[in-house]
Backbone as CSV, one residue per row, in Angstrom:
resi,resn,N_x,N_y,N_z,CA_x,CA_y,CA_z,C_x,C_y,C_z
1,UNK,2.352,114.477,104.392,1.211,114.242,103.515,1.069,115.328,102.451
2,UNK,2.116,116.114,102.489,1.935,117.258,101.778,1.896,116.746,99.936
3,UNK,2.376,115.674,99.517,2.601,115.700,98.107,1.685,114.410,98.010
4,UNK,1.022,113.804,98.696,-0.081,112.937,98.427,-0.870,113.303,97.187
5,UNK,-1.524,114.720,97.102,-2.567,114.790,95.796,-1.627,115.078,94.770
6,UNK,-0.309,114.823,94.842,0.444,114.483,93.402,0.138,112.764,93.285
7,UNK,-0.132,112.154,93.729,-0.468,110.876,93.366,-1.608,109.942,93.565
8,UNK,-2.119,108.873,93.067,-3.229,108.291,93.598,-2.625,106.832,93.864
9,UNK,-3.892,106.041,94.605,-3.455,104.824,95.146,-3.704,104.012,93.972
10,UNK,-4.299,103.970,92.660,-4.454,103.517,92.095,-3.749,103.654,90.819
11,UNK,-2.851,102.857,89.652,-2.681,103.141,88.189,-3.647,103.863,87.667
12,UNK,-4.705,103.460,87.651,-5.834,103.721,86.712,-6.295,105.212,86.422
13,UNK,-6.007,105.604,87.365,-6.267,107.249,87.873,-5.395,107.765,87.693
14,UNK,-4.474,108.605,86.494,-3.073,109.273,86.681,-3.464,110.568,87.094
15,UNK,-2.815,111.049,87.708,-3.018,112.826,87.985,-1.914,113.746,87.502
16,UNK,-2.124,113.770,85.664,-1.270,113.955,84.839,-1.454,115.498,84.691
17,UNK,-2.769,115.827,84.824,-2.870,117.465,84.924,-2.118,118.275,86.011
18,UNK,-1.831,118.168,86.829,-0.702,119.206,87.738,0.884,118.441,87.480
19,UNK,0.704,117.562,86.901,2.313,117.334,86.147,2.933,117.797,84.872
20,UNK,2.267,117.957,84.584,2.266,118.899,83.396,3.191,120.566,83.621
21,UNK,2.888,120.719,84.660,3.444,122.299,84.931,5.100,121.780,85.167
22,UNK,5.485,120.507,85.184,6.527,120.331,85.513,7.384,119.614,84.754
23,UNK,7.200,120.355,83.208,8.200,119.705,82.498,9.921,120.475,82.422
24,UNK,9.922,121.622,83.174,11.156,122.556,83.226,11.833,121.966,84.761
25,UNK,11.228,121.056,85.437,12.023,120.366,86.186,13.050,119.615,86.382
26,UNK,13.950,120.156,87.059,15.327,119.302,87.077,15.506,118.208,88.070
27,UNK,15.418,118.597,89.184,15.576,117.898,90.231,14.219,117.145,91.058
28,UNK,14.474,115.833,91.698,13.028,115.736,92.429,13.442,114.810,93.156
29,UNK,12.573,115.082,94.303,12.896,114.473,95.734,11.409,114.094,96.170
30,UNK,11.143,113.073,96.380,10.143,112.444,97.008,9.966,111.514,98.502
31,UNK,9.741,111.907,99.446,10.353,111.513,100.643,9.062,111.420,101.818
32,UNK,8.760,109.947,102.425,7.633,109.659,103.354,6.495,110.057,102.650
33,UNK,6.125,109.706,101.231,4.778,109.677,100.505,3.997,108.383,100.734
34,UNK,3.052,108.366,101.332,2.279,106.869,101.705,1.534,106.703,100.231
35,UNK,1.204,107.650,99.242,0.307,107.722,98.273,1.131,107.085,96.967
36,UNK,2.500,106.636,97.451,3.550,106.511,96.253,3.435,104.729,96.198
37,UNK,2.517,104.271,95.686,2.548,103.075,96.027,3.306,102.683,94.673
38,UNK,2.710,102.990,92.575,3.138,102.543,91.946,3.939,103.213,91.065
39,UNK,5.077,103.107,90.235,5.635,104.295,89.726,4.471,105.025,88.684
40,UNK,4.444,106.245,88.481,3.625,107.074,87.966,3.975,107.274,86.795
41,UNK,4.118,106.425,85.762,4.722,106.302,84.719,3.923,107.481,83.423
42,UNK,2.958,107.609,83.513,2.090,108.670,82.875,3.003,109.997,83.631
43,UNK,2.522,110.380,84.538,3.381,111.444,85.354,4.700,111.868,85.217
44,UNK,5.785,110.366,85.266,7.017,110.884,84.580,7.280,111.263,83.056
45,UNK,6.373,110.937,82.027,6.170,111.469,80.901,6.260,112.588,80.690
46,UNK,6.003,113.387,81.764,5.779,114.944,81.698,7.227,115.613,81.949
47,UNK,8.033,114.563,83.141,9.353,115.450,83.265,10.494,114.738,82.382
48,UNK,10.168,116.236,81.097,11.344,115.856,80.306,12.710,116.385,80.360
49,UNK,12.365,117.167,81.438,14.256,117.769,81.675,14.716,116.916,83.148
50,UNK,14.034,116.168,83.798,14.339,116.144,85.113,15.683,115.336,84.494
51,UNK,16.422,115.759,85.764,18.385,115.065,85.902,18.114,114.045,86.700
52,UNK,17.718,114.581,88.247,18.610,113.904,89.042,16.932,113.595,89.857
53,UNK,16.370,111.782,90.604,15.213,111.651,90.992,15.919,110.954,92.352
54,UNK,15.269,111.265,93.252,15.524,110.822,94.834,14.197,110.551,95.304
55,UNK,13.923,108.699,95.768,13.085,108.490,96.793,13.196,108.169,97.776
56,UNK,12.584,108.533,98.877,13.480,108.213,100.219,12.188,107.977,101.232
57,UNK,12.117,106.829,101.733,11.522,106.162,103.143,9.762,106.300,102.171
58,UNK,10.267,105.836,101.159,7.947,105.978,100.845,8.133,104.171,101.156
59,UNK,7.650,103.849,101.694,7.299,102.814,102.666,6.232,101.798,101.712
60,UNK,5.195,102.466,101.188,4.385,101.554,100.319,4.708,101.595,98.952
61,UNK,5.939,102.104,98.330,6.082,101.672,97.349,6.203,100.613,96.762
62,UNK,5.791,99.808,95.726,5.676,98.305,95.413,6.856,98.049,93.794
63,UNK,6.326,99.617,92.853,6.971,99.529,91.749,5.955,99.679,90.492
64,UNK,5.890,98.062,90.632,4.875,97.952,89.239,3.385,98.284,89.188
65,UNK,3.264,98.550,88.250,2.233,98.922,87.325,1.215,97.337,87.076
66,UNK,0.006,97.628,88.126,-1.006,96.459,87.464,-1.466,96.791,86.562
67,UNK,-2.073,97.982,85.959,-3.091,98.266,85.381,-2.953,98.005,83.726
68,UNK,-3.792,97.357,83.078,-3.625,97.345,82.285,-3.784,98.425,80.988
69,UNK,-2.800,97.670,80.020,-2.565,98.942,78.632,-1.519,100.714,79.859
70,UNK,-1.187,100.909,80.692,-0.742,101.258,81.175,1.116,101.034,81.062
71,UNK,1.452,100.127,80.766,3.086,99.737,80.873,3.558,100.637,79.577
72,UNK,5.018,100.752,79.408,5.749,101.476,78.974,5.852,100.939,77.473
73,UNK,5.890,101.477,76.464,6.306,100.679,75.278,7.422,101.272,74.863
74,UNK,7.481,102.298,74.837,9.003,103.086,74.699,9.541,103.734,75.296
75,UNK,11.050,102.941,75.329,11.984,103.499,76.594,11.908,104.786,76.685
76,UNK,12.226,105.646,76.140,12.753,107.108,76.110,11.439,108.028,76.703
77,UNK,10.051,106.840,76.429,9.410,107.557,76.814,9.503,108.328,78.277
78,UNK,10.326,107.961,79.616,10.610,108.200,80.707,11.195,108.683,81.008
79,UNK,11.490,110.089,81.721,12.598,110.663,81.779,13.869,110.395,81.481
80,UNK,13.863,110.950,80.061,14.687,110.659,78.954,16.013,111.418,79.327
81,UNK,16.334,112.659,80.053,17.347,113.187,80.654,17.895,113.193,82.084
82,UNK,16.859,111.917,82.574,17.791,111.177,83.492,19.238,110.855,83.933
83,UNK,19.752,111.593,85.046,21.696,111.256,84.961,21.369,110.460,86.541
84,UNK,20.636,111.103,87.762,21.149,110.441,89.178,19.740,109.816,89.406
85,UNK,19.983,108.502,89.814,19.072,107.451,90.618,19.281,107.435,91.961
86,UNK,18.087,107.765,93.347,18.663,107.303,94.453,17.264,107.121,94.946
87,UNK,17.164,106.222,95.602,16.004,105.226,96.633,16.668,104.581,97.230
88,UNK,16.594,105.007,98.454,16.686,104.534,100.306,15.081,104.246,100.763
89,UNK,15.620,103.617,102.011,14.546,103.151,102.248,13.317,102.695,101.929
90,UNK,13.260,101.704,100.939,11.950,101.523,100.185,11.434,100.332,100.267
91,UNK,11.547,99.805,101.863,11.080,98.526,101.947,10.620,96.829,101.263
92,UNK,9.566,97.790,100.914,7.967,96.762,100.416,8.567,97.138,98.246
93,UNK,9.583,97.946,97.469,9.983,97.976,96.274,10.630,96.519,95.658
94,UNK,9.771,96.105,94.694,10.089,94.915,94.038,10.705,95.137,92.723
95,UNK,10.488,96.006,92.031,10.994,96.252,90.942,10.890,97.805,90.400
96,UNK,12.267,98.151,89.466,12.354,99.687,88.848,10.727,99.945,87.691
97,UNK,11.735,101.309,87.789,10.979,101.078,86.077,11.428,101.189,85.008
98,UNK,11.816,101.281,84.209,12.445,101.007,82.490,13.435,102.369,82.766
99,UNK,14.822,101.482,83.250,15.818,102.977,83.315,16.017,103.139,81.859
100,UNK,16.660,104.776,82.087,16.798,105.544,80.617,18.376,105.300,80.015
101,UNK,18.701,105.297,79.109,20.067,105.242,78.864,21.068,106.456,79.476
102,UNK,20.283,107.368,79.555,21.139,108.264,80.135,21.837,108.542,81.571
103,UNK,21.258,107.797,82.271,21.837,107.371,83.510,23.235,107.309,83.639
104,UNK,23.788,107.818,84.558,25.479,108.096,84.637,25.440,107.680,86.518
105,UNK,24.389,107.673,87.696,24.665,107.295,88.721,23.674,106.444,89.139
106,UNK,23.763,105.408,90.058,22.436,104.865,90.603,23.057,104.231,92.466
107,UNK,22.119,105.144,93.145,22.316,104.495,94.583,20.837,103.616,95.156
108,UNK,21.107,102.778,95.837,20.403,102.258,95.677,20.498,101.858,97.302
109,UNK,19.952,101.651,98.572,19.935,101.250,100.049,18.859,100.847,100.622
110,UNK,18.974,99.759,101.444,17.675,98.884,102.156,16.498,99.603,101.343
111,UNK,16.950,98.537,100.332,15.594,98.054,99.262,15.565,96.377,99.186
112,UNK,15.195,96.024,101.110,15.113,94.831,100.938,14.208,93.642,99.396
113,UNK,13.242,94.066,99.057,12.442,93.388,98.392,12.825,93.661,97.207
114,UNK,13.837,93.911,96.763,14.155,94.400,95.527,14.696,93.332,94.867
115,UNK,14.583,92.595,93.807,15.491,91.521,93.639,16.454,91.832,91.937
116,UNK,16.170,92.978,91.521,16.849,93.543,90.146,16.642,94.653,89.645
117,UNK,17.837,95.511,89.350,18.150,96.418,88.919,17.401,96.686,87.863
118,UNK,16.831,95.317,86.861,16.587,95.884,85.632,14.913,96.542,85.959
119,UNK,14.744,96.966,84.622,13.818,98.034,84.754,12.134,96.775,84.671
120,UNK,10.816,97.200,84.928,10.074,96.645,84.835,9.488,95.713,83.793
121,UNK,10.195,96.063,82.712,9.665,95.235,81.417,10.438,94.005,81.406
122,UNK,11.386,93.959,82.298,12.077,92.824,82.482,11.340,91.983,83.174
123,UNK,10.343,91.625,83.688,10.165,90.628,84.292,9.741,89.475,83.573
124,UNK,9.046,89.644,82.350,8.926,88.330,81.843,10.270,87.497,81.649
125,UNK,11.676,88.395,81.517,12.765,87.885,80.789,13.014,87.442,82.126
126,UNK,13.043,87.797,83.223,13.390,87.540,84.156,12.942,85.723,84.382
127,UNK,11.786,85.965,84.352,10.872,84.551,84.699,11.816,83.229,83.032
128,UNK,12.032,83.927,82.743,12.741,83.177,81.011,14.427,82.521,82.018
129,UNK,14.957,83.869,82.430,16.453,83.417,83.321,16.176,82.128,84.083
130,UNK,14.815,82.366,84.786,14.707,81.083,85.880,14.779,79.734,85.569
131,UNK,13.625,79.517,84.340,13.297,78.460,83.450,14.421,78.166,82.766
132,UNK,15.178,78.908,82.251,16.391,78.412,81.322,17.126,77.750,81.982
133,UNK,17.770,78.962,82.726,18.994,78.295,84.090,18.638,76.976,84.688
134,UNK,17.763,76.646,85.056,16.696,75.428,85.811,17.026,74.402,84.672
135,UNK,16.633,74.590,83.112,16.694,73.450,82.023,18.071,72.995,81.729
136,UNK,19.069,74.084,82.293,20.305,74.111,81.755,21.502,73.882,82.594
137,UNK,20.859,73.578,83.849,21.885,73.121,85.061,22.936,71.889,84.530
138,UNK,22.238,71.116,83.696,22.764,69.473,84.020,24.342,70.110,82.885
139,UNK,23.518,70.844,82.119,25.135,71.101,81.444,26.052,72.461,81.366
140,UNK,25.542,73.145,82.507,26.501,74.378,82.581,25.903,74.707,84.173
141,UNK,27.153,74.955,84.951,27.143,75.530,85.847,25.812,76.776,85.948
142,UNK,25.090,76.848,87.376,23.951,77.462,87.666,24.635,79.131,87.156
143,UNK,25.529,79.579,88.101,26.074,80.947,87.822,26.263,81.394,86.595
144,UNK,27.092,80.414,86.135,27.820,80.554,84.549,26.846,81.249,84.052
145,UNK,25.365,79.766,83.741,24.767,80.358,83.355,23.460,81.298,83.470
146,UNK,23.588,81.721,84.103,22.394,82.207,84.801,22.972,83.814,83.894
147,UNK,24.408,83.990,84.663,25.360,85.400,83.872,24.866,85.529,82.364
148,UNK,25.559,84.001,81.789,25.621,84.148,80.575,23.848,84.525,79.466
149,UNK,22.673,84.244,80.379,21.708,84.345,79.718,21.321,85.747,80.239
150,UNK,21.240,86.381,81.389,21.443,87.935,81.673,21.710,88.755,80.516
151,UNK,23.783,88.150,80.219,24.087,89.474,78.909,23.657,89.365,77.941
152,UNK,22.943,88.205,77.504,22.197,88.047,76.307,21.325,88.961,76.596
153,UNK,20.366,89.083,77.527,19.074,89.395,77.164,18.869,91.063,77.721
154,UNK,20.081,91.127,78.590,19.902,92.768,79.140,20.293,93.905,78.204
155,UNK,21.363,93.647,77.634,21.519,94.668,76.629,20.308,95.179,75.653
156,UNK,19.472,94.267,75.484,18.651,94.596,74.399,17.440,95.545,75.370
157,UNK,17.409,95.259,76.540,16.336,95.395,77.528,16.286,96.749,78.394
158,UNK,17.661,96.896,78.795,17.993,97.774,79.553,19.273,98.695,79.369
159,UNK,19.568,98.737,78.570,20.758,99.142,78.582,21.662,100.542,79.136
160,UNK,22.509,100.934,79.449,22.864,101.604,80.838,24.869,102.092,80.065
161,UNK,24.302,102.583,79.095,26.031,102.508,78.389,26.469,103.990,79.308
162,UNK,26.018,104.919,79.688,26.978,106.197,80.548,26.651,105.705,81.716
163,UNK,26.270,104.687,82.502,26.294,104.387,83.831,27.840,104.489,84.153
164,UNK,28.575,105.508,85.281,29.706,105.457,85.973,29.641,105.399,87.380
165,UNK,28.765,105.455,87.868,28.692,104.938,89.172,27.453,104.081,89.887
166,UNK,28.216,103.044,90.625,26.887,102.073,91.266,27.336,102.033,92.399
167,UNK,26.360,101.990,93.332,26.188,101.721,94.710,25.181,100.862,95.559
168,UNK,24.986,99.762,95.881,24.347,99.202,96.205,24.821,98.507,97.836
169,UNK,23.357,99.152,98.645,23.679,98.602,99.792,22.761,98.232,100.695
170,UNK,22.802,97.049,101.270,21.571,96.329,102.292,20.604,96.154,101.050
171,UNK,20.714,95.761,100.179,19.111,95.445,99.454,20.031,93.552,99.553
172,UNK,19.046,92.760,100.192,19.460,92.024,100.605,18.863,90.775,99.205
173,UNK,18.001,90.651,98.984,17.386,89.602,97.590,17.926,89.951,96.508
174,UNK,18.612,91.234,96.251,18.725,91.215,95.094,19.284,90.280,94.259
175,UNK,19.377,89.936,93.195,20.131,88.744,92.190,20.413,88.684,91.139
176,UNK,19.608,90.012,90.204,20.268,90.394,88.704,20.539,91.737,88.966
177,UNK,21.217,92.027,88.187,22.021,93.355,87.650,22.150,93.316,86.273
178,UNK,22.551,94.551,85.779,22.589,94.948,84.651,23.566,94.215,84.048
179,UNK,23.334,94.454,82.310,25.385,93.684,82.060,25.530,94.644,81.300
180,UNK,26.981,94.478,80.756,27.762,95.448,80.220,27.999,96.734,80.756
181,UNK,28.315,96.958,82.047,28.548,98.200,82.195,30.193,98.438,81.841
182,UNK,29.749,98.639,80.474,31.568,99.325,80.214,32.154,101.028,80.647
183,UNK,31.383,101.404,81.167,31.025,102.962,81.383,32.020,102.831,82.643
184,UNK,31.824,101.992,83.757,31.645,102.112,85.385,32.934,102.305,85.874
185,UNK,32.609,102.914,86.806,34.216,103.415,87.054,34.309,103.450,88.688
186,UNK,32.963,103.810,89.244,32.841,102.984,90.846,31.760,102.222,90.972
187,UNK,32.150,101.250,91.826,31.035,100.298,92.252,31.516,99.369,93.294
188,UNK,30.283,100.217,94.102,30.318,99.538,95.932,29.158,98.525,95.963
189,UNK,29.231,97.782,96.828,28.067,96.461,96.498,28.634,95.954,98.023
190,UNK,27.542,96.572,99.576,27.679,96.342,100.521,26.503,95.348,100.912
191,UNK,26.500,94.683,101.811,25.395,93.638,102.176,24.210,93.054,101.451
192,UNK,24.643,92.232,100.225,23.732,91.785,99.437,23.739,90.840,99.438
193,UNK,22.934,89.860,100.296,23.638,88.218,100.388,22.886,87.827,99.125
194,UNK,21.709,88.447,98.385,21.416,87.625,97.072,22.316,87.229,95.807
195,UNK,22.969,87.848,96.199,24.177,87.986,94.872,25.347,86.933,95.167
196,UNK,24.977,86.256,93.716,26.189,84.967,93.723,27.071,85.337,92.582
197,UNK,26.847,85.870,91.640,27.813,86.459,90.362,27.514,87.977,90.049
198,UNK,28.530,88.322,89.523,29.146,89.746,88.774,29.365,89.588,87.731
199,UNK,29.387,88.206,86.945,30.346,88.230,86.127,29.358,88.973,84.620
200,UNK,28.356,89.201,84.872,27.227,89.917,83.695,27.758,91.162,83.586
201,UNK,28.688,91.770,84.730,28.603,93.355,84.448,29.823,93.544,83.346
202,UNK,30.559,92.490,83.011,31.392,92.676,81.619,32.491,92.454,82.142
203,UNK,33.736,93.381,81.067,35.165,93.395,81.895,35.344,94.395,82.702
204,UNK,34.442,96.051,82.554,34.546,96.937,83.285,35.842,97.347,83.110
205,UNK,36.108,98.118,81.688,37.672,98.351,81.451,37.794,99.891,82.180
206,UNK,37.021,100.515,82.806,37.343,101.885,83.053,37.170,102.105,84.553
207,UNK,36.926,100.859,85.241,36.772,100.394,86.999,38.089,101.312,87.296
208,UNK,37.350,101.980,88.576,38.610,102.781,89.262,38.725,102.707,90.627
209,UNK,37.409,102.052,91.214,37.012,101.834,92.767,36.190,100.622,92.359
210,UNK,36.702,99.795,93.513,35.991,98.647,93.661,35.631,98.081,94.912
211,UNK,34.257,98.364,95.763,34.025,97.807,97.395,33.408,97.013,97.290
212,UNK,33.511,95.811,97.930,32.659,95.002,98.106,32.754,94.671,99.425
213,UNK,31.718,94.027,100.176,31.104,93.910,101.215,30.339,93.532,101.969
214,UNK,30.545,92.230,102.554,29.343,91.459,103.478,27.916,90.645,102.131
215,UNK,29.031,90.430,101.034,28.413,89.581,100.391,28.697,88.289,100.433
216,UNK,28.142,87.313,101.199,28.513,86.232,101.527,28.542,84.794,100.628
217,UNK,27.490,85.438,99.767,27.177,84.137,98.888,27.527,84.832,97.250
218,UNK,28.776,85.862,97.209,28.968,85.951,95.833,30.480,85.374,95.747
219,UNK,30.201,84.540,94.296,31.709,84.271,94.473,32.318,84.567,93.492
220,UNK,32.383,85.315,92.581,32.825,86.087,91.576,32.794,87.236,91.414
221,UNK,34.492,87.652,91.676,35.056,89.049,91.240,34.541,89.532,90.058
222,UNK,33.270,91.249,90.409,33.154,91.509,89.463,34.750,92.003,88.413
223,UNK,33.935,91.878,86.756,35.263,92.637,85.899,36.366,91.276,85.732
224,UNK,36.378,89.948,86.145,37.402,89.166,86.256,37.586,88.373,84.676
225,UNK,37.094,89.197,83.980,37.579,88.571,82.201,38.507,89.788,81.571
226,UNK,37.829,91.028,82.419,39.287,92.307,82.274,40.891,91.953,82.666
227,UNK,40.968,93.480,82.925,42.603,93.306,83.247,42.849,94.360,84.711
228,UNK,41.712,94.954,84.777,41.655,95.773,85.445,42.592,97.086,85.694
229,UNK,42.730,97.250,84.430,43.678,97.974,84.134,44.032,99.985,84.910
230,UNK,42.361,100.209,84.745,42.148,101.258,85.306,42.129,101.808,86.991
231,UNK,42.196,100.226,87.652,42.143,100.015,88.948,42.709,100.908,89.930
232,UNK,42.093,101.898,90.761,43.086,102.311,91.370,42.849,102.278,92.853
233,UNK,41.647,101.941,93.747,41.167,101.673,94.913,40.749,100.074,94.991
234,UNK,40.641,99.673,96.155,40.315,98.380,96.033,39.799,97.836,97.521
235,UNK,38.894,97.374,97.787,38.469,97.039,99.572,37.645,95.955,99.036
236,UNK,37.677,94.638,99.713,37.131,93.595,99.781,37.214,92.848,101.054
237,UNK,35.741,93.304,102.102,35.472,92.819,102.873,34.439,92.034,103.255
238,UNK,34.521,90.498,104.007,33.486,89.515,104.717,32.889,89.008,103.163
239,UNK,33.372,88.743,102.306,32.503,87.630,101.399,33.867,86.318,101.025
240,UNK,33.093,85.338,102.180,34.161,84.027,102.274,34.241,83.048,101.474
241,UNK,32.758,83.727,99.989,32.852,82.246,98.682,33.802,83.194,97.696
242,UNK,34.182,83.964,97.155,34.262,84.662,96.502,36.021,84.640,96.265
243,UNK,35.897,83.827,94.638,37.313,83.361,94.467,38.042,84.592,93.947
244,UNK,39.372,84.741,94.748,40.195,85.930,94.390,41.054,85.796,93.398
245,UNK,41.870,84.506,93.075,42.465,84.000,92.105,42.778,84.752,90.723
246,UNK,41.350,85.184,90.363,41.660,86.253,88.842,42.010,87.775,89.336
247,UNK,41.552,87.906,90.402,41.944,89.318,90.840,43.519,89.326,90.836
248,UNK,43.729,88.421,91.773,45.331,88.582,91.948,46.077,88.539,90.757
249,UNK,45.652,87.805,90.252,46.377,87.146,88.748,46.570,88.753,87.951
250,UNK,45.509,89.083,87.532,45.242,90.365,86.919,46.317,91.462,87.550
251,UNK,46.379,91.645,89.168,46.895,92.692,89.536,48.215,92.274,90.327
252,UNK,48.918,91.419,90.399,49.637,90.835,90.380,51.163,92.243,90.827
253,UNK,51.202,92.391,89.552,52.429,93.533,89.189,52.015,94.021,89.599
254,UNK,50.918,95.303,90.037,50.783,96.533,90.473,49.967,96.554,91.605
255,UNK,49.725,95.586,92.420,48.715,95.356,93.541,49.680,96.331,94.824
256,UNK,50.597,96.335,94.962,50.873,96.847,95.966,51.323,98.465,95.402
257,UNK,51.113,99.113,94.479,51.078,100.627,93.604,49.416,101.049,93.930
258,UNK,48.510,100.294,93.977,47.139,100.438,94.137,47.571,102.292,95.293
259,UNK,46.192,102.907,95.280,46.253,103.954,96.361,45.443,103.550,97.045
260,UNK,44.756,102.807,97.242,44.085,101.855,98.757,44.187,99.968,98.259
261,UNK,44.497,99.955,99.367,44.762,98.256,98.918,43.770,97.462,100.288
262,UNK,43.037,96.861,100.585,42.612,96.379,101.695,41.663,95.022,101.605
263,UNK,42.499,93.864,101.816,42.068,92.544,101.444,42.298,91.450,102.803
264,UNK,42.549,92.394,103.632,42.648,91.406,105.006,41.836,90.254,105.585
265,UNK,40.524,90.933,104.677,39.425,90.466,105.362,38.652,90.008,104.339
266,UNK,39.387,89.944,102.839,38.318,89.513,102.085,37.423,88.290,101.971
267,UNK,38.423,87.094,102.819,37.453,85.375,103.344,37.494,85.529,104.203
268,UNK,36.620,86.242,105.148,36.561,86.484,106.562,34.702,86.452,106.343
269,UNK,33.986,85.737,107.877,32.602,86.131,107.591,32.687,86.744,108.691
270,UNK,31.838,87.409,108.164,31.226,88.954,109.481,31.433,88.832,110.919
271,UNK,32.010,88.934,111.320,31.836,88.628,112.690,31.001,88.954,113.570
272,UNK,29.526,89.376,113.318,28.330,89.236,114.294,27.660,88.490,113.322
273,UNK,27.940,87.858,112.666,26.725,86.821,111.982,27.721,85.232,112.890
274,UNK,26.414,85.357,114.177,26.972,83.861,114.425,26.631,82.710,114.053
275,UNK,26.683,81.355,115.197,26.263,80.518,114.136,24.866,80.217,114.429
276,UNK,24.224,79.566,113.028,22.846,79.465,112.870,22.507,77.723,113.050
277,UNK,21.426,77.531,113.878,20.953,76.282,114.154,20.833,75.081,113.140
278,UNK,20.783,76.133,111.745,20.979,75.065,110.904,21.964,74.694,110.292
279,UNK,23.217,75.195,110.831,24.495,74.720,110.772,25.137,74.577,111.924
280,UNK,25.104,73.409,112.242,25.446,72.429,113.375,26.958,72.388,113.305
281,UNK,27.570,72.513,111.602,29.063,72.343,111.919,29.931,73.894,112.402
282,UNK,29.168,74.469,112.458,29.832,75.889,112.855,29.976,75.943,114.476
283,UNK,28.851,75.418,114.923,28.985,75.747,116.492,29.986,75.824,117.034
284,UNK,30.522,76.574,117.863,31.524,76.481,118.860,31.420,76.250,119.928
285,UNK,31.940,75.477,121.095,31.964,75.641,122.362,33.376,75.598,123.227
C-alpha cells in the first residue's frame, strides 16, 4: 500500500503535485497497487525522461480514462522518451494508453482482458474495424479484411516505427495489434487463442526470431508477404489452423542453415487441451 497516495480511485482527482518532482525519472516499477485502477495520464505528463515503465500484478487496473475532457489529444504528450513496456499480471486491463513512438520493447503477460495493443484513442476505430469487417464479409474474407482495415487505420493512430521487440503471452482475447512493424526483429506470441491474423504487422523485413505458440485459432504466418530474409531462429508450436505454405515457400533454400529450426509441432494441438463437450467429433474412446 505503500504507493497508493501516488494515485486516486478516481480520473477526476489527478495527484499531479508529487509528480512533478519526478520529471528526472528514468525508470518505474509499479507493482500490487490496488489504487492503480486508471492510467494517470495527467501524472505521466510529468515523466518526461522516463525509459523504461513496468506494471506488475495491480489487479484493478481497467486502463481507460472515463472522465471527461481528460483523454489525450497529443501523442507525445506521454512519456515521450519511452523505450521498455512491461505489464504482467493485469487481469481486469482492457486497454493501453496512446503508446509513444519511441518504443523499441513491449512485454506484455496474462493480460487476460486485454483485447489490443493499440493505445486508448483507438477504440472508436476499433468499434469502425467491427462494423466494417461485419459490412464487408459478403465480399472479402473476415481476416483479409479485418488486417487490411487495421493497416489503414493504425499507422495514422499508433504508430510504433523503433518497436524491435514483442512479446506477448497468455493474454488470451487479444485480437488487434499494431501494423507495420518494420522495425521488429523478435516476436514471441505464446497462448493467444484471440488471434486469427498477423498479417497487419507488414513484411517484417528485419525479423530475426520468430515464436509462436499455443495459438490455436491463428492462421497466418506473421511477415508472409516478406521474404524473411533476416530470419535466423524459428519455433512454431501447437497452432493447428495456421497455414505454413508461405513460410516454407519463402525459406525453402535456407530452412535447414536457420540456427534453431523447430516445426515438429507446428499442427499439433496442445496436448492437455482435451476434448470439449461441444465437440462431439473429437471424442475418443
Amino acid at each position: 500500500d505503500g504507493c497508493n497516495f501516488l494515485f486516486c480511485s478516481t480520473p477526476l482527482q489527478p495527484t499531479v503535485g508529487v509528480w512533478k518532482w519526478f520529471g528526472q525519472l528514468v525508470h518505474l516499477t509499479i507493482e500490487s497497487c490496488d489504487m492503480l485502477i486508471y492510467w494517470p495520464e495527467e501524472e505521466f505528463r510529468c515523466l518526461v525522461s522516463l525509459n523504461s515503465l513496468s506494471i506488475n500484478s495491480c489487479s484493478k487496473l481497467v486502463g481507460h480514462t472515463q472522465g471527461k475532457g481528460c483523454r489525450t489529444q497529443v501523442r507525445d504528450q506521454l512519456l515521450p522518451n519511452l523505450k521498455e513496456l512491461t505489464i504482467y499480471h493485469c487481469g481486469s486491463l482492457t486497454e493501453l494508453f496512446v503508446l509513444p513512438p519511441s518504443l523499441t520493447s513491449i512485454v506484455m503477460m496474462d493480460c487476460n482482458s486485454l483485447e489490443s495493443i493499440l493505445g486508448q484513442d483507438d477504440t472508436e476505430l476499433e468499434s469502425i474495424l467491427h462494423s466494417d469487417t461485419a459490412s464487408s464479409s459478403e465480399h472479402f474474407n473476415d481476416l483479409t479484411s479485418t488486417c487490411l482495415l487495421e493497416q489503414s487505420l493504425s499507422p495514422r493512430i499508433n504508430p510504433l516505427p523503433c518497436l524491435d521487440y514483442l512479446r506477448i503471452i497468455s493474454c488470451k482475447k487479444l485480437r488487434f495489434m499494431p501494423a507495420q512493424l518494420d522495425a521488429l526483429i523478435f516476436l514471441d506470441i505464446h497462448n493467444c487463442d484471440g488471434l486469427e491474423s498477423l498479417d497487419c504487422l507488414g513484411d517484417l523485413p528485419l525479423l530475426e526470431y520468430l515464436y509462436l505458440n499455443r495459438c490455436k485459432h491463428l492462421a497466418s504466418v506473421p511477415g508472409s508477404l516478406g521474404s524473411y530474409s533476416a530470419l535466423q531462429k524459428l519455433r512454431i508450436e501447437y497452432c493447428p489452423a495456421l497455414n505454413m505454405k508461405p513460410l516454407y515457400g519463402h525459406l525453402q533454400q535456407r530452412l535447414d542453415s536457420l540456427e534453431l529450426k523447430d516445426l515438429s509441432k507446428a499442427g499439433s494441438s496442445y496436448p492437455n487441451e482435451g476434448p470439449k463437450l461441444r465437440e462431439p467429433k473429437c471424442w475418443k474412446f
